Tab-separated table of C-alpha atoms in Angstrom:
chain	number	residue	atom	x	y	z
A	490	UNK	CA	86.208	60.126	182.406
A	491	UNK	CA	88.906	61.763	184.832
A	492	UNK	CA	91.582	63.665	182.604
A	493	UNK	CA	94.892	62.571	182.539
A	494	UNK	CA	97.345	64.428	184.844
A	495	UNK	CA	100.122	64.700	182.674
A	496	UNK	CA	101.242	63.370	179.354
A	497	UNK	CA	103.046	60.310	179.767
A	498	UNK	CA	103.234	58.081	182.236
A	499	UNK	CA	105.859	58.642	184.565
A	500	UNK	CA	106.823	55.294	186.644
A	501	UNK	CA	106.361	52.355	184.240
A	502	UNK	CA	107.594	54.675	180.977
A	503	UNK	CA	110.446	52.418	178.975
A	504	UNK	CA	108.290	48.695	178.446
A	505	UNK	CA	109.683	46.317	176.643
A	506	UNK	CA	108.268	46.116	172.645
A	507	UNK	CA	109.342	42.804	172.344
A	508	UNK	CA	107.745	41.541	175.071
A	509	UNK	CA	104.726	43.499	174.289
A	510	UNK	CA	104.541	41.905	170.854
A	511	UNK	CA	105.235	38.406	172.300
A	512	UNK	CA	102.362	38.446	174.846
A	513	UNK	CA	99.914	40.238	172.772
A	514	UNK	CA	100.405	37.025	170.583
A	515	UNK	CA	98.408	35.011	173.007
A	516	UNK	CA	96.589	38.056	174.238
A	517	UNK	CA	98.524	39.059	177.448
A	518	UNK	CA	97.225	35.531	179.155
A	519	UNK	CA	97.846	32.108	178.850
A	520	UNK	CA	94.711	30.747	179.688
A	521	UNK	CA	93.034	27.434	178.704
A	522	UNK	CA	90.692	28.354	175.239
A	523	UNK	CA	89.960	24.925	174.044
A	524	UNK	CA	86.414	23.499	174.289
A	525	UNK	CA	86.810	23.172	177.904
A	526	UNK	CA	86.778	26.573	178.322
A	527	UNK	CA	84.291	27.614	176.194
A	528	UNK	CA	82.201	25.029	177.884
A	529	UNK	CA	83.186	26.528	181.412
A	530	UNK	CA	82.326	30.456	179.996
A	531	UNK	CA	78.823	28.828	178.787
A	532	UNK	CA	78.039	28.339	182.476
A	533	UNK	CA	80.342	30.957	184.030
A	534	UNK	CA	80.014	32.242	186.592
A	535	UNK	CA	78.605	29.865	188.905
A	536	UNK	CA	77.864	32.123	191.875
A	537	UNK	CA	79.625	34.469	193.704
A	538	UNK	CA	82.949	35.872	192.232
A	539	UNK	CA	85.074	37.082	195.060
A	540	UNK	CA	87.042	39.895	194.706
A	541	UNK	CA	90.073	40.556	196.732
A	542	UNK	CA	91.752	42.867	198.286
A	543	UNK	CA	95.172	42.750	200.155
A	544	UNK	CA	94.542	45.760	202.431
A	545	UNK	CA	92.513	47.340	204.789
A	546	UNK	CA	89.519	48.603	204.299
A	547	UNK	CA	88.945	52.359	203.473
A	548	UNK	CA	91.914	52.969	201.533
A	549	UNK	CA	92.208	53.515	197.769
A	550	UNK	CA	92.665	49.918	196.810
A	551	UNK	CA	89.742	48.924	198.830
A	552	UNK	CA	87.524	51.811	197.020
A	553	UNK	CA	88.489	50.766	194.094
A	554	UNK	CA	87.514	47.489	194.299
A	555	UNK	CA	84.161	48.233	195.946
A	556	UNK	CA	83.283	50.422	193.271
A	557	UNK	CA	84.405	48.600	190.475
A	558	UNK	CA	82.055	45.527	192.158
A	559	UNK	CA	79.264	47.209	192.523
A	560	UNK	CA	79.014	47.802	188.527
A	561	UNK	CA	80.439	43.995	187.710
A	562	UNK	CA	77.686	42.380	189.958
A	563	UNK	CA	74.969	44.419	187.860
A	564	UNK	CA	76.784	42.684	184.422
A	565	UNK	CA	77.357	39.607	185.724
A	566	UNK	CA	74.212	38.902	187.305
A	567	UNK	CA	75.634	37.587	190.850
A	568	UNK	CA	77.115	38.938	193.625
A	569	UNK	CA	80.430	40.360	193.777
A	570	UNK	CA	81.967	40.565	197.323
A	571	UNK	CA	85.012	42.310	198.093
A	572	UNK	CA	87.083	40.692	200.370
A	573	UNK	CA	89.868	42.147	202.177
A	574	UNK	CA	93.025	40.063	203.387
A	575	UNK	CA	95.487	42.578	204.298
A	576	UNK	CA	99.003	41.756	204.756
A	577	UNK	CA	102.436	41.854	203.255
A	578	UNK	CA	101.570	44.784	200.385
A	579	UNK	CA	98.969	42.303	199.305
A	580	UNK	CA	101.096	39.211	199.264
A	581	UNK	CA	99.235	37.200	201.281
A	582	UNK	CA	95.659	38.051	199.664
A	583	UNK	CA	97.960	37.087	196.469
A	584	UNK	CA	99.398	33.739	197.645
A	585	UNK	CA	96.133	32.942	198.402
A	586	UNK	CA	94.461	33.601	194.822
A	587	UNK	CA	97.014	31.606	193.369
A	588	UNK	CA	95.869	28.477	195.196
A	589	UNK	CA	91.801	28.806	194.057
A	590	UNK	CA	90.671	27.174	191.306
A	591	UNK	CA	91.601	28.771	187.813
A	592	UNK	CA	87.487	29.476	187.036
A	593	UNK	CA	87.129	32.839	186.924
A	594	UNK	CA	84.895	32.343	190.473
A	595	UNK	CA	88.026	34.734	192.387
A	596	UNK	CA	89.960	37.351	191.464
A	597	UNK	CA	92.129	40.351	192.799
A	598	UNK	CA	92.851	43.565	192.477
A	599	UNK	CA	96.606	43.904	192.485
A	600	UNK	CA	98.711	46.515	192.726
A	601	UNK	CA	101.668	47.505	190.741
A	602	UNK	CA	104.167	47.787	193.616
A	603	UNK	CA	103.355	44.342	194.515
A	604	UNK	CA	104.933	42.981	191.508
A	605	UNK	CA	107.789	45.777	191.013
A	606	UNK	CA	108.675	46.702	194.376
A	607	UNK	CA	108.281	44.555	196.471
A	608	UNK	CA	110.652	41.905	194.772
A	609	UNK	CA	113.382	44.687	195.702
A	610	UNK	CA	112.675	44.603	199.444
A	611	UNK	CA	112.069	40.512	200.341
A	612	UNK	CA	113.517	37.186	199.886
A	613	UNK	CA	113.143	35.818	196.649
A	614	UNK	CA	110.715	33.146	197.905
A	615	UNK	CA	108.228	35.653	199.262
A	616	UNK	CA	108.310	37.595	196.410
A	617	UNK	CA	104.880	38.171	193.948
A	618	UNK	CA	105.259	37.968	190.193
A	619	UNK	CA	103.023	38.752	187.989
A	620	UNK	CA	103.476	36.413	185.328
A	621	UNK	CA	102.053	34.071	187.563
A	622	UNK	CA	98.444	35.165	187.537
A	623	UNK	CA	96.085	35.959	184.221
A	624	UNK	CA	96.025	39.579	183.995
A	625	UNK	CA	91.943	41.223	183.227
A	626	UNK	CA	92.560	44.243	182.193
A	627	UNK	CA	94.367	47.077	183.639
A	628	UNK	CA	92.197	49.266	185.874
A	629	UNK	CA	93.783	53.247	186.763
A	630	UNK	CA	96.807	54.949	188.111
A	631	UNK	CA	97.535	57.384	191.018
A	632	UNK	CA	100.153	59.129	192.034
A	633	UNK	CA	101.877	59.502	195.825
A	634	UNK	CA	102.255	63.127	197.670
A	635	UNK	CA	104.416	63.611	200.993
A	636	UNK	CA	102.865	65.498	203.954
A	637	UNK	CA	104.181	66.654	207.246
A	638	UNK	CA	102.412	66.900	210.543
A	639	UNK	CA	102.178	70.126	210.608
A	640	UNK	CA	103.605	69.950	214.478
A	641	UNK	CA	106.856	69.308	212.620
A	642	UNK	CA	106.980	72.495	211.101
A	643	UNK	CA	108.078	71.096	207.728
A	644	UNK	CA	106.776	72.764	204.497
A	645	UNK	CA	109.974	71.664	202.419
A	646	UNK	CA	112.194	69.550	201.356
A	647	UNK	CA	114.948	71.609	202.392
A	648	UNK	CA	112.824	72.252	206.064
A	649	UNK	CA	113.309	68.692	206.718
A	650	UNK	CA	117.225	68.567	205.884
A	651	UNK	CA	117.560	71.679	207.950
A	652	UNK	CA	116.030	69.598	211.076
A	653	UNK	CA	119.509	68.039	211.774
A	654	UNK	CA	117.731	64.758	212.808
A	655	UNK	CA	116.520	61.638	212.021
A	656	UNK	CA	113.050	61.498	211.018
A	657	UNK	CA	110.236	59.129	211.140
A	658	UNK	CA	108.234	58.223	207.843
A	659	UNK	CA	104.999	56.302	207.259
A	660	UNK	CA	104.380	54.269	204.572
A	661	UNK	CA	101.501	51.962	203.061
A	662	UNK	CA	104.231	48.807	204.037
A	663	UNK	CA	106.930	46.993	203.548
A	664	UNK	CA	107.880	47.438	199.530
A	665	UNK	CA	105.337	49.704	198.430
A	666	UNK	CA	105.641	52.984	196.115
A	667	UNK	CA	104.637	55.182	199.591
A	668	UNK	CA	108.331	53.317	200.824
A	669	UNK	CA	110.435	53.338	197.139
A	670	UNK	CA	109.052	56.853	196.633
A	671	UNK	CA	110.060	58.764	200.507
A	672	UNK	CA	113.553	56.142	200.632
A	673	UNK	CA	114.694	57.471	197.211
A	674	UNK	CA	114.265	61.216	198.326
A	675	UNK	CA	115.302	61.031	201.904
A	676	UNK	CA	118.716	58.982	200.156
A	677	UNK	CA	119.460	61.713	197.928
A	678	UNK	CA	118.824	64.433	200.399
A	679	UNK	CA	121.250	62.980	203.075
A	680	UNK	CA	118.124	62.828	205.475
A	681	UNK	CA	118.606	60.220	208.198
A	682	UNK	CA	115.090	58.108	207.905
A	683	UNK	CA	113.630	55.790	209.774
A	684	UNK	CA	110.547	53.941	207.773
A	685	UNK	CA	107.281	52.679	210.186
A	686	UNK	CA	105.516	50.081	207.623
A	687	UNK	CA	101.194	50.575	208.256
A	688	UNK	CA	98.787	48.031	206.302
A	689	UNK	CA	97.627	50.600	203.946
A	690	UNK	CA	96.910	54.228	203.634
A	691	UNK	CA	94.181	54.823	206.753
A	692	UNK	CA	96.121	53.391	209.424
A	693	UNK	CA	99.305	55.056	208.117
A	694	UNK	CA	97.462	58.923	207.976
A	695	UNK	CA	96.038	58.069	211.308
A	696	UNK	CA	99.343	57.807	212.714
A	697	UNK	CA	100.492	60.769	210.817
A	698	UNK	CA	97.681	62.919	212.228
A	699	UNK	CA	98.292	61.480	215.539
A	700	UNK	CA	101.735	62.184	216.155
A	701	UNK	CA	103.589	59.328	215.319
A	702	UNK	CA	105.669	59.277	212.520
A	703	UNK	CA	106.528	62.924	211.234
A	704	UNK	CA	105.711	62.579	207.302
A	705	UNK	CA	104.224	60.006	205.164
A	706	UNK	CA	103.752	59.120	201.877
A	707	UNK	CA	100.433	58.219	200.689
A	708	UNK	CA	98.346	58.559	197.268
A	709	UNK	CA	96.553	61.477	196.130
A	710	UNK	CA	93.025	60.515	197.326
A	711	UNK	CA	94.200	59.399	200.650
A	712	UNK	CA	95.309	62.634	201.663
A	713	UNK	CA	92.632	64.772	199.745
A	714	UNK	CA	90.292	64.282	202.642
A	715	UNK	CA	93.271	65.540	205.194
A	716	UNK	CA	94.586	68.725	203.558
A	717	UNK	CA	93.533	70.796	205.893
A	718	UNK	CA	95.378	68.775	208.511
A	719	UNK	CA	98.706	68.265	207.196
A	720	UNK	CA	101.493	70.158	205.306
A	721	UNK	CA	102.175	69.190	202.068
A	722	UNK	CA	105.473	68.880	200.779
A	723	UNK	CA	106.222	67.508	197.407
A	724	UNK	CA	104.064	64.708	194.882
A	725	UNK	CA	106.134	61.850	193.305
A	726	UNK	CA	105.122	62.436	189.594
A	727	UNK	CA	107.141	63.430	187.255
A	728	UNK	CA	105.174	66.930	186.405
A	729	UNK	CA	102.879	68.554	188.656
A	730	UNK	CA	99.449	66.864	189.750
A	731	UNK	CA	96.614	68.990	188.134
A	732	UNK	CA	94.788	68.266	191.471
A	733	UNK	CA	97.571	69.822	193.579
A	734	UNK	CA	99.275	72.204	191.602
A	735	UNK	CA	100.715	74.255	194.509
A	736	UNK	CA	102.913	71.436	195.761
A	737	UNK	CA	105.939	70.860	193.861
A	738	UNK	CA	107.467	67.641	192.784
A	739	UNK	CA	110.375	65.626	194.071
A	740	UNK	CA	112.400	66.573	190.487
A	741	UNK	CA	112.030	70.143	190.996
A	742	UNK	CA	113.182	70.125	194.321
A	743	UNK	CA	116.312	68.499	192.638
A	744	UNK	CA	115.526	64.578	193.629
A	745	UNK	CA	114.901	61.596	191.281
A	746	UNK	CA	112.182	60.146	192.578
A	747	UNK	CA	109.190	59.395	190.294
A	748	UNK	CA	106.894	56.580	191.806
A	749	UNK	CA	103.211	55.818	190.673
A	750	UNK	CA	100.742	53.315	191.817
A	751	UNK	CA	99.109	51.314	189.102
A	752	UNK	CA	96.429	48.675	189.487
A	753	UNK	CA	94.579	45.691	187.722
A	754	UNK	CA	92.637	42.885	188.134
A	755	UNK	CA	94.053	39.631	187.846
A	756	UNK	CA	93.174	35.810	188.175
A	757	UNK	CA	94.323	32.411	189.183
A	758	UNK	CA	97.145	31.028	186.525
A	759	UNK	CA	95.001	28.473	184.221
A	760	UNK	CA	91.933	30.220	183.793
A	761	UNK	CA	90.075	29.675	180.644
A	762	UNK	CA	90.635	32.510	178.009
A	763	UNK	CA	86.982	32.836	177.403
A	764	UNK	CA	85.821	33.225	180.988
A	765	UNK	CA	88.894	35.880	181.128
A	766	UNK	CA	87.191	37.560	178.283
A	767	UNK	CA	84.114	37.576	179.921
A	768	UNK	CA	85.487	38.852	182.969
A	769	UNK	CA	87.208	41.798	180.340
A	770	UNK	CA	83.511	42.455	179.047
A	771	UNK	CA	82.378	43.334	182.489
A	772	UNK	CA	85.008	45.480	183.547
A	773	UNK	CA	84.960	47.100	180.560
A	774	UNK	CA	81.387	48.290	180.950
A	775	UNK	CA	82.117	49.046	184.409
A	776	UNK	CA	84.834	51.368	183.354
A	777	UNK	CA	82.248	53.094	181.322
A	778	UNK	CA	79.329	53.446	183.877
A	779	UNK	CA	79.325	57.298	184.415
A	780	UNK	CA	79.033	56.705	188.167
A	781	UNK	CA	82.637	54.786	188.233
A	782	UNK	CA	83.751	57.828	185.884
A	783	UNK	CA	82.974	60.295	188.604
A	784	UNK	CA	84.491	58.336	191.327
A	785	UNK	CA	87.933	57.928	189.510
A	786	UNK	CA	87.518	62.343	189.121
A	787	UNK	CA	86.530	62.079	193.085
A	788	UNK	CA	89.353	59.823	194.172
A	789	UNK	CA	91.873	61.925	191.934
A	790	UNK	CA	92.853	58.503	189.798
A	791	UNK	CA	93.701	58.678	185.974
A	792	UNK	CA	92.229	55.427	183.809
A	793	UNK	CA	94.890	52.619	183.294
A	794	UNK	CA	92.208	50.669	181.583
A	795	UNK	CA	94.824	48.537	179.603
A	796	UNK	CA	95.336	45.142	178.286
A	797	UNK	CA	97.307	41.986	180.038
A	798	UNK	CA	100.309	42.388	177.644
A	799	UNK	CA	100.614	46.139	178.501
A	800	UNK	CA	100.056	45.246	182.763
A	801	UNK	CA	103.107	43.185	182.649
A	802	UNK	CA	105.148	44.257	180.454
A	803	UNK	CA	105.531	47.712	182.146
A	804	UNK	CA	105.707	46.347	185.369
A	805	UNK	CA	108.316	43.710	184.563
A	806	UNK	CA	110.162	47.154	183.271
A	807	UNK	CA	109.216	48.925	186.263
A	808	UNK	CA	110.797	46.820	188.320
A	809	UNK	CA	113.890	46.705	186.382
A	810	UNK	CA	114.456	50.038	186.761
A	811	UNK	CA	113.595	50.785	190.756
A	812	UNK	CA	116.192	47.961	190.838
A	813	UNK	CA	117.978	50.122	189.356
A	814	UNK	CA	118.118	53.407	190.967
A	815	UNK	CA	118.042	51.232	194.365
A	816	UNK	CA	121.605	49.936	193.714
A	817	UNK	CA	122.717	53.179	192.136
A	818	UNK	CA	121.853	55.433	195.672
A	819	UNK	CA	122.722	52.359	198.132
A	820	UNK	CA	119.293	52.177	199.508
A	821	UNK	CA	118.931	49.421	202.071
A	822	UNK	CA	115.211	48.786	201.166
A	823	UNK	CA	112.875	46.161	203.414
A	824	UNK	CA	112.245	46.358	206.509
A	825	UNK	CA	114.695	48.216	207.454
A	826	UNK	CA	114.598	50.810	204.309
């Protein structure tokens, strides 16, 4: 199993016991468990269980999913597609989860951000909450680095202040950890920023390599492939990545900016408990297939292989605090963050 990077978790630290204890009561979910659903987990699943994704294909959401699939298929016995409906920071592939039918048939891998960023940065009718969907199980974590085009000439935090002009700054879109994590440094610097929203990691490095925005923000294994290409500046996390231990973080270079990416698999509000613990069982033995193991050490991820009380929980807090230090630096986040 990939070793954890450091020794507590750095973004969603500071849950809520209470609320732990209060969900854990009914197991994290609220899910049907009469004799209906034990009847509906008799013949679950049906037939194909789609799975979800709210961004493009070939970034780390998307690889998760594909590889956690792969191994759920082989436990389930049917096919597990991954589809990807990319859009809003997953919003829309969200939106339209909510409106299947509560049988365990679709799910979705969801992102943290989703539920504790994005809030910050749209109207409060487009905004995701977690409570709204039955949580699986928690699935891993990663963490977000800056790089540069190295055409910039920035190697620093400091290099970029010293420009004396506004820069450019890709993120993963609108409301993401790749926007919370660059806006809270470039704030606290005194950097004038301008943020250029992608659909996800790939398009977003592609327009860092090509010239278009000058830095961007991205996870771990999205710009392990690109290292050679681009100038690395500082990682988000709160110590420094095992994986990249020549790059500094955002706190030493004097900048309180700590922003993770967490993920987990949820689905439709309703579901039956026991076709949710089903659904647990298969993950579960996905997360121990030796294959999966090697792709979280390949893709850089630490497990987050935790129950539904834990998922939201933290990211209720999580939110709650980027709330937090968005009002206390006067970040205008959204679109125009």
């Amino acid at each position: 199993m990939a070793p954890a990077r450091y020794t507590r978790r750095t973004a969603l630290a500071g849950a809520g016991a209470a609320l732990v204890l209060a969900l854990a009561a009914c197991g994290g979910n609220l899910g049907s468990s009469g004799a209906g659903g034990e009847q509906a987990a008799e013949s679950f699943p049906t037939g194909p269980i789609n799975l979800a994704v709210g961004q493009d294909p070939g970034g780390s959401t998307d690889l998760i999913a594909r590889a956690l699939a792969d191994r759920v298929s082989d436990d389930l016995g049917v096919p597990v597609p991954v589809v990807n409906t990319p859009g809003a920071n997953g919003a829309l592939a969200a939106k339209e989860l909510a409106g299947k039918a509560p049988d365990g048939q679709n799910l979705m891998v969801f992102n943290a951000s989703l539920a504790a960023i994005t809030p910050l940065a749209v109207p409060a009718d487009q905004a995701v909450d977690i409570a709204d969907f039955e949580v699986v199980t928690g699935i891993s974590q990663d963490d977000f680095i800056l790089v540069a085009n190295p055409a910039t000439g920035f190697r620093t935090v400091q290099d970029i202040v010293n420009a004396g002009r506004p820069i450019t700054y890709g993120t993963t879109g609108v409301g993401t950890g790749s926007q919370l994590s660059q806006a809270l440094l470039f704030a606290q610097a005194g950097i004038e920023a301008n943020a250029v929203p992608f659909d996800g990691a790939s398009p977003a490095m592609t327009a860092l390599l090509g010239g278009q925005v000058d830095v961007a923000g991205v996870q771990l294994g999205d710009a392990k492939t690109h290292l050679e290409s681009v100038n690395p500046i500082v990682v988000f996390s709160e110590e420094r990545s095992q994986y990249f231990p020549d790059v500094p973080t955002a706190v030493e270079a004097g900048y309180d900016a700590t922003v993770s990416q967490y993920r987990a698999v949820v689905a439709p509000k309703g579901t039956p408990a026991p076709v949710l613990d089903r659904l647990r069982q298969a993950f579960t033995v996905a997360f121990q297939a030796q294959e999966y193991q090697d792709f979280n050490a390949e893709r850089l991820l630490a497990p987050y292989e935790v129950d539904g009380a834990t998922v939201i929980s933290e990211w209720t807090a999580a939110r709650d605090r980027y709330r937090a230090l968005i009002d206390q630096y006067g970040i205008a986040f959204g679109d125009q963050g």
